[in-house]
Structure formats: C-alpha cells, structure tokens
Amino acid sequence: QEVGYAIRFEDCTSKKTVIKYMTDGILLRETLRESDVDHYSCIVMDEAHERSLNTDVLFGILRDVVARRNDLKLIVTSATMDAGKFSDFFGGVPIYNIPGRTFPVDVPWAKSTVEDYVESAVKQALQVHLSMDEGDILIFMPGQEAIEVTCDEIRTRLDEVDESPALALLPIYSQLPSDLQSKIFEKAPEGCRKCVVATNIAETSLTLDGIKYVIDAGYCKLKVFNPKIGMDSLQVYPISQANANQRSGRAGRTGAGTAFRLYTLSQYKSEMLLTTVPEIQRTNLSNVVLLLKSLNVDDLLKFHFMDPPPQVIKPLIKMFLSKLFYRIICLIQCTRYGSLMLWTTQANLLIKGD
C-alpha cells in the first residue's frame, strides 16, 4: 500500500501511498488540478534524454514550481543526457555523476554502408546464433513491420539449415498483446537461445537478463507533424548517438557482450545527431497551446522551454492568444483555393483569403 503507480485509466494508489510511480502525462494532468503539486515533496524524472512533449512542458512548469517551493526537491536523471544543458536550464543546479556498473562491450562497425538493414540484421543474427558462444540476442528495428519481416526471415533461413540449434524468436512492440510481450522476460529452455526483436522500447524502458549480443539497425520511428496535411505521422529516421550508446549498453548489463552496429563509424559521426530532436520541435503544438492556457500561462511566448518551438509557429501562437481564437485549433489547413479553414472546439470558422 505504501508503493503504488498511476497510468492512463488505472490508478493503484491509496491514502497510505508514500512512493508513487507515474507517467509524465499523468503528472502533467495533476498540475492542472494543483499547480504547485503540494502533495509531493520530491519528484524524480527519469530518462530525461528522451525529451518527450509532456516532459518538456513539465520541465517548464516545474522550473517555476521549484522557485516558489523551497521544500520541493526535483531530481532529473538519465544515462545519456546533456547534463550541463539541464543544469543551466534550472539555474545552475549541481550535477552528480554516478559511475556506471556495466560490463565491457565490444562494438564492431559495418565496413561499408548497409543498403538493406533488415537483410543485414538477419545475416548477422544467423552468424551469431550458428557460430558464437552462448548468450541471448537483442535486435533493434524501427517498427512492427520490420520486426515481423526480420522474424520471418530468420525462421525461414534456419529451417534450411540441417540440425540448426534451437532459437526462440520473440518480437516486442507496442501493439503486441501484453501476454505475448511478457514472454520476452521468460528464461529460454535449456539448449535454446533467445532472440528478441524489438523497437526502441528495449533501449531504456525494460531490461532483459541474459542479453550478450546486440544488433543495432541504426533506425527508429519518430512522430513528425506534416503541416501540408495537418497530421502527425510516424517516419523512419536514423537514431541519435545517444540512442546508439544506449543500445550498445544493453549488451553489457549482465556480462561482457558485443554490439554489432549496422552502420559505419563515419555515418555515426557525420549523419547522427548527438541527441534526438525534442518532440516539441517536430509535433503539432495545438494541444500544448490549449494545455498551457488551461494552466493559466498568460504569455506562451515567454514560457520557459528548454528548446523553444520553431520560430515559424510564433505568429500562430499570437493568433491563438487573441480573443477571437482563444479556444481554437484542432486543425489548420490551407486549401488549394486559398481559403484558411480552422476547426475549433466550439464552432467551425471559415476565413476567405485572396
């Protein structure tokens, strides 16, 4: 009863709860009811480097809360974040470096640019399984389709090998039923190697015992707002250097391991960003604008963002703040005929353009 959690549609806490685990979205909703979060004396925000939209808004809110409340302790943690940037944002707060306890990881690079990362991952997985020592395999793929194709290809090619060792193929992605997801935590039968094919959910959100070999395709899916169609879409992009280091570290959790990177050292240095572009710089800010207004943020342009949204949206924010469009913006779309159509939460408006 003293330790509980809260996620969307589920709250397992009571009046006796002392430690409460929750998502950033839940904490953000709690700030709507209580702006100073008075019922918390310490807040720990983990995996800060992921820089989700909710996390970035929370940083701006908690920055002001900490300034008002001397009794509140805010701890921001991550294995790969830019600690100096976070420290400066919160007013030069101290930085504590805790030495890692991972085992050494060997990192072989691709010798040339890989054209088909699925094919390369399949070949590498088969080579590891058929010729290397015991130890489970973790393959990183960008999405569900690539994961399913990878599993099918490995299964098909193993069937062609006479007396091949047993291999348990276990996919993991967000749309997979929870009972199938839980199988990745089960220990493989005696004499059978486990091969987990996962999205970036396996970077930080979960830890798998027994992983000795990591195969990193070097790609992930990011949600990006497309203003031409007025919708968010999931697109495949190269991972950041921080993501690559997180993935390699998965091979050294329980013993020395190897992380095979299916991209060259040159690609790592020249084509990958140091950290992932914050979600706030690549998403539709309509809901954020309304959320901040509901939090009584009077001037959105002066809100403390660690990485401000693109400059192009500032004129739109000014329009959002006008009395005429106060409760606006589910979708903005410029039609081919020059009409600016705005759907609001209260009424539909049509403004004719020249």
JSON list of C-alpha atoms in Angstrom, two decimals, residues 165-286:
[
{"chain": "A", "resi": 165, "resn": "PRO", "atom": "CA", "xyz": [20.43, -25.11, -32.85]},
{"chain": "A", "resi": 166, "resn": "ALA", "atom": "CA", "xyz": [17.11, -24.14, -31.30]},
{"chain": "A", "resi": 167, "resn": "LEU", "atom": "CA", "xyz": [16.27, -20.42, -31.40]},
{"chain": "A", "resi": 168, "resn": "ALA", "atom": "CA", "xyz": [13.29, -18.78, -29.69]},
{"chain": "A", "resi": 169, "resn": "LEU", "atom": "CA", "xyz": [12.23, -15.71, -31.71]},
{"chain": "A", "resi": 170, "resn": "LEU", "atom": "CA", "xyz": [10.36, -13.15, -29.59]},
{"chain": "A", "resi": 171, "resn": "PRO", "atom": "CA", "xyz": [9.08, -9.87, -31.09]},
{"chain": "A", "resi": 172, "resn": "ILE", "atom": "CA", "xyz": [8.27, -6.88, -28.88]},
{"chain": "A", "resi": 173, "resn": "TYR", "atom": "CA", "xyz": [6.44, -3.71, -29.96]},
{"chain": "A", "resi": 174, "resn": "SER", "atom": "CA", "xyz": [3.71, -1.53, -28.50]},
{"chain": "A", "resi": 175, "resn": "GLN", "atom": "CA", "xyz": [0.78, -3.07, -30.40]},
{"chain": "A", "resi": 176, "resn": "LEU", "atom": "CA", "xyz": [1.64, -6.61, -29.35]},
{"chain": "A", "resi": 177, "resn": "PRO", "atom": "CA", "xyz": [-0.78, -8.11, -26.78]},
{"chain": "A", "resi": 178, "resn": "SER", "atom": "CA", "xyz": [0.54, -7.93, -23.22]},
{"chain": "A", "resi": 179, "resn": "ASP", "atom": "CA", "xyz": [0.60, -11.72, -22.76]},
{"chain": "A", "resi": 180, "resn": "LEU", "atom": "CA", "xyz": [2.92, -12.06, -25.76]},
{"chain": "A", "resi": 181, "resn": "GLN", "atom": "CA", "xyz": [5.06, -9.14, -24.61]},
{"chain": "A", "resi": 182, "resn": "SER", "atom": "CA", "xyz": [5.68, -10.80, -21.26]},
{"chain": "A", "resi": 183, "resn": "LYS", "atom": "CA", "xyz": [7.28, -13.81, -22.96]},
{"chain": "A", "resi": 184, "resn": "ILE", "atom": "CA", "xyz": [10.49, -11.87, -23.54]},
{"chain": "A", "resi": 185, "resn": "PHE", "atom": "CA", "xyz": [11.16, -11.96, -19.78]},
{"chain": "A", "resi": 186, "resn": "GLU", "atom": "CA", "xyz": [10.88, -15.74, -19.57]},
{"chain": "A", "resi": 187, "resn": "LYS", "atom": "CA", "xyz": [14.11, -17.72, -19.50]},
{"chain": "A", "resi": 188, "resn": "ALA", "atom": "CA", "xyz": [14.75, -19.74, -22.64]},
{"chain": "A", "resi": 189, "resn": "PRO", "atom": "CA", "xyz": [14.59, -23.55, -22.32]},
{"chain": "A", "resi": 190, "resn": "GLU", "atom": "CA", "xyz": [17.81, -25.47, -21.79]},
{"chain": "A", "resi": 191, "resn": "GLY", "atom": "CA", "xyz": [19.82, -25.62, -25.00]},
{"chain": "A", "resi": 192, "resn": "CYS", "atom": "CA", "xyz": [17.78, -22.90, -26.68]},
{"chain": "A", "resi": 193, "resn": "ARG", "atom": "CA", "xyz": [18.98, -19.36, -27.41]},
{"chain": "A", "resi": 194, "resn": "LYS", "atom": "CA", "xyz": [16.56, -16.44, -27.10]},
{"chain": "A", "resi": 195, "resn": "CYS", "atom": "CA", "xyz": [16.43, -13.78, -29.82]},
{"chain": "A", "resi": 196, "resn": "VAL", "atom": "CA", "xyz": [14.38, -10.66, -29.03]},
{"chain": "A", "resi": 197, "resn": "VAL", "atom": "CA", "xyz": [13.50, -8.35, -31.93]},
{"chain": "A", "resi": 198, "resn": "ALA", "atom": "CA", "xyz": [12.39, -5.00, -30.54]},
{"chain": "A", "resi": 199, "resn": "THR", "atom": "CA", "xyz": [11.73, -1.35, -31.23]},
{"chain": "A", "resi": 200, "resn": "ASN", "atom": "CA", "xyz": [13.46, 1.36, -29.20]},
{"chain": "A", "resi": 201, "resn": "ILE", "atom": "CA", "xyz": [11.20, 0.35, -26.28]},
{"chain": "A", "resi": 202, "resn": "ALA", "atom": "CA", "xyz": [14.04, -2.00, -25.30]},
{"chain": "A", "resi": 203, "resn": "GLU", "atom": "CA", "xyz": [16.58, 0.85, -25.10]},
{"chain": "A", "resi": 204, "resn": "THR", "atom": "CA", "xyz": [15.59, 2.10, -21.67]},
{"chain": "A", "resi": 205, "resn": "SER", "atom": "CA", "xyz": [12.04, 1.08, -20.77]},
{"chain": "A", "resi": 206, "resn": "LEU", "atom": "CA", "xyz": [12.88, -2.54, -19.99]},
{"chain": "A", "resi": 207, "resn": "THR", "atom": "CA", "xyz": [15.94, -4.60, -19.15]},
{"chain": "A", "resi": 208, "resn": "LEU", "atom": "CA", "xyz": [16.39, -8.18, -20.33]},
{"chain": "A", "resi": 209, "resn": "ASP", "atom": "CA", "xyz": [18.67, -10.54, -18.45]},
{"chain": "A", "resi": 210, "resn": "GLY", "atom": "CA", "xyz": [21.00, -12.73, -20.45]},
{"chain": "A", "resi": 211, "resn": "ILE", "atom": "CA", "xyz": [21.44, -10.41, -23.45]},
{"chain": "A", "resi": 212, "resn": "LYS", "atom": "CA", "xyz": [25.01, -10.82, -24.70]},
{"chain": "A", "resi": 213, "resn": "TYR", "atom": "CA", "xyz": [24.69, -9.77, -28.34]},
{"chain": "A", "resi": 214, "resn": "VAL", "atom": "CA", "xyz": [23.02, -6.60, -29.64]},
{"chain": "A", "resi": 215, "resn": "ILE", "atom": "CA", "xyz": [22.37, -5.96, -33.34]},
{"chain": "A", "resi": 216, "resn": "ASP", "atom": "CA", "xyz": [21.59, -2.30, -34.00]},
{"chain": "A", "resi": 217, "resn": "ALA", "atom": "CA", "xyz": [19.99, -1.40, -37.33]},
{"chain": "A", "resi": 218, "resn": "GLY", "atom": "CA", "xyz": [20.51, 2.30, -36.59]},
{"chain": "A", "resi": 219, "resn": "TYR", "atom": "CA", "xyz": [16.94, 3.45, -37.24]},
{"chain": "A", "resi": 220, "resn": "CYS", "atom": "CA", "xyz": [13.84, 4.31, -35.27]},
{"chain": "A", "resi": 221, "resn": "LYS", "atom": "CA", "xyz": [10.39, 5.76, -35.88]},
{"chain": "A", "resi": 222, "resn": "LEU", "atom": "CA", "xyz": [9.65, 9.34, -34.80]},
{"chain": "A", "resi": 223, "resn": "LYS", "atom": "CA", "xyz": [6.35, 11.19, -34.75]},
{"chain": "A", "resi": 224, "resn": "VAL", "atom": "CA", "xyz": [6.64, 14.23, -37.02]},
{"chain": "A", "resi": 225, "resn": "PHE", "atom": "CA", "xyz": [3.97, 16.83, -37.80]},
{"chain": "A", "resi": 226, "resn": "ASN", "atom": "CA", "xyz": [3.31, 17.37, -41.50]},
{"chain": "A", "resi": 227, "resn": "PRO", "atom": "CA", "xyz": [1.78, 20.86, -41.94]},
{"chain": "A", "resi": 228, "resn": "LYS", "atom": "CA", "xyz": [0.75, 20.11, -45.54]},
{"chain": "A", "resi": 229, "resn": "ILE", "atom": "CA", "xyz": [-1.78, 17.51, -44.47]},
{"chain": "A", "resi": 230, "resn": "GLY", "atom": "CA", "xyz": [-2.22, 18.80, -40.90]},
{"chain": "A", "resi": 231, "resn": "MET", "atom": "CA", "xyz": [-1.46, 15.43, -39.32]},
{"chain": "A", "resi": 232, "resn": "ASP", "atom": "CA", "xyz": [1.22, 13.69, -37.30]},
{"chain": "A", "resi": 233, "resn": "SER", "atom": "CA", "xyz": [2.91, 10.74, -38.99]},
{"chain": "A", "resi": 234, "resn": "LEU", "atom": "CA", "xyz": [5.44, 8.11, -37.91]},
{"chain": "A", "resi": 235, "resn": "GLN", "atom": "CA", "xyz": [8.52, 8.20, -40.11]},
{"chain": "A", "resi": 236, "resn": "VAL", "atom": "CA", "xyz": [11.76, 6.24, -40.06]},
{"chain": "A", "resi": 237, "resn": "TYR", "atom": "CA", "xyz": [14.85, 8.28, -39.15]},
{"chain": "A", "resi": 238, "resn": "PRO", "atom": "CA", "xyz": [18.44, 7.47, -38.16]},
{"chain": "A", "resi": 239, "resn": "ILE", "atom": "CA", "xyz": [18.86, 7.23, -34.40]},
{"chain": "A", "resi": 240, "resn": "SER", "atom": "CA", "xyz": [21.00, 9.70, -32.46]},
{"chain": "A", "resi": 241, "resn": "GLN", "atom": "CA", "xyz": [24.41, 8.97, -30.99]},
{"chain": "A", "resi": 242, "resn": "ALA", "atom": "CA", "xyz": [22.84, 8.92, -27.53]},
{"chain": "A", "resi": 243, "resn": "ASN", "atom": "CA", "xyz": [20.38, 6.23, -28.70]},
{"chain": "A", "resi": 244, "resn": "ALA", "atom": "CA", "xyz": [23.22, 4.23, -30.23]},
{"chain": "A", "resi": 245, "resn": "ASN", "atom": "CA", "xyz": [25.14, 4.28, -26.96]},
{"chain": "A", "resi": 246, "resn": "GLN", "atom": "CA", "xyz": [22.04, 3.21, -25.03]},
{"chain": "A", "resi": 247, "resn": "ARG", "atom": "CA", "xyz": [21.50, 0.29, -27.39]},
{"chain": "A", "resi": 248, "resn": "SER", "atom": "CA", "xyz": [25.12, -0.85, -27.14]},
{"chain": "A", "resi": 249, "resn": "GLY", "atom": "CA", "xyz": [24.90, -0.74, -23.36]},
{"chain": "A", "resi": 250, "resn": "ARG", "atom": "CA", "xyz": [22.16, -3.38, -23.43]},
{"chain": "A", "resi": 251, "resn": "ALA", "atom": "CA", "xyz": [24.83, -5.99, -24.23]},
{"chain": "A", "resi": 252, "resn": "GLY", "atom": "CA", "xyz": [26.78, -5.29, -21.05]},
{"chain": "A", "resi": 253, "resn": "ARG", "atom": "CA", "xyz": [24.16, -5.48, -18.33]},
{"chain": "A", "resi": 254, "resn": "THR", "atom": "CA", "xyz": [24.84, -8.99, -17.02]},
{"chain": "A", "resi": 255, "resn": "GLY", "atom": "CA", "xyz": [28.24, -9.73, -18.55]},
{"chain": "A", "resi": 256, "resn": "ALA", "atom": "CA", "xyz": [30.70, -8.79, -21.26]},
{"chain": "A", "resi": 257, "resn": "GLY", "atom": "CA", "xyz": [29.00, -8.59, -24.64]},
{"chain": "A", "resi": 258, "resn": "THR", "atom": "CA", "xyz": [29.14, -7.45, -28.24]},
{"chain": "A", "resi": 259, "resn": "ALA", "atom": "CA", "xyz": [27.07, -4.77, -30.01]},
{"chain": "A", "resi": 260, "resn": "PHE", "atom": "CA", "xyz": [27.07, -5.08, -33.80]},
{"chain": "A", "resi": 261, "resn": "ARG", "atom": "CA", "xyz": [26.32, -1.71, -35.40]},
{"chain": "A", "resi": 262, "resn": "LEU", "atom": "CA", "xyz": [24.94, -2.00, -38.95]},
{"chain": "A", "resi": 263, "resn": "TYR", "atom": "CA", "xyz": [26.33, 1.42, -39.90]},
{"chain": "A", "resi": 264, "resn": "THR", "atom": "CA", "xyz": [29.81, 2.77, -40.36]},
{"chain": "A", "resi": 265, "resn": "LEU", "atom": "CA", "xyz": [31.81, 4.88, -37.92]},
{"chain": "A", "resi": 266, "resn": "SER", "atom": "CA", "xyz": [31.68, 7.69, -40.48]},
{"chain": "A", "resi": 267, "resn": "GLN", "atom": "CA", "xyz": [27.86, 7.56, -40.52]},
{"chain": "A", "resi": 268, "resn": "TYR", "atom": "CA", "xyz": [27.81, 7.61, -36.73]},
{"chain": "A", "resi": 269, "resn": "LYS", "atom": "CA", "xyz": [29.92, 10.76, -36.58]},
{"chain": "A", "resi": 270, "resn": "SER", "atom": "CA", "xyz": [28.53, 12.69, -39.58]},
{"chain": "A", "resi": 271, "resn": "GLU", "atom": "CA", "xyz": [24.91, 11.59, -40.05]},
{"chain": "A", "resi": 272, "resn": "MET", "atom": "CA", "xyz": [23.67, 11.02, -36.49]},
{"chain": "A", "resi": 273, "resn": "LEU", "atom": "CA", "xyz": [22.74, 13.87, -34.19]},
{"chain": "A", "resi": 274, "resn": "LEU", "atom": "CA", "xyz": [24.20, 13.93, -30.70]},
{"chain": "A", "resi": 275, "resn": "THR", "atom": "CA", "xyz": [20.70, 13.62, -29.20]},
{"chain": "A", "resi": 276, "resn": "THR", "atom": "CA", "xyz": [17.23, 13.10, -30.62]},
{"chain": "A", "resi": 277, "resn": "VAL", "atom": "CA", "xyz": [15.37, 16.21, -31.77]},
{"chain": "A", "resi": 278, "resn": "PRO", "atom": "CA", "xyz": [12.95, 17.09, -28.92]},
{"chain": "A", "resi": 279, "resn": "GLU", "atom": "CA", "xyz": [9.36, 16.16, -29.70]},
{"chain": "A", "resi": 280, "resn": "ILE", "atom": "CA", "xyz": [8.26, 19.74, -29.10]},
{"chain": "A", "resi": 281, "resn": "GLN", "atom": "CA", "xyz": [10.22, 20.80, -32.21]},
{"chain": "A", "resi": 282, "resn": "ARG", "atom": "CA", "xyz": [8.61, 18.24, -34.51]},
{"chain": "A", "resi": 283, "resn": "THR", "atom": "CA", "xyz": [4.99, 17.96, -33.46]},
{"chain": "A", "resi": 284, "resn": "ASN", "atom": "CA", "xyz": [1.69, 19.81, -33.70]},
{"chain": "A", "resi": 285, "resn": "LEU", "atom": "CA", "xyz": [1.51, 22.25, -30.80]},
{"chain": "A", "resi": 286, "resn": "SER", "atom": "CA", "xyz": [-2.25, 22.85, -30.85]}
]
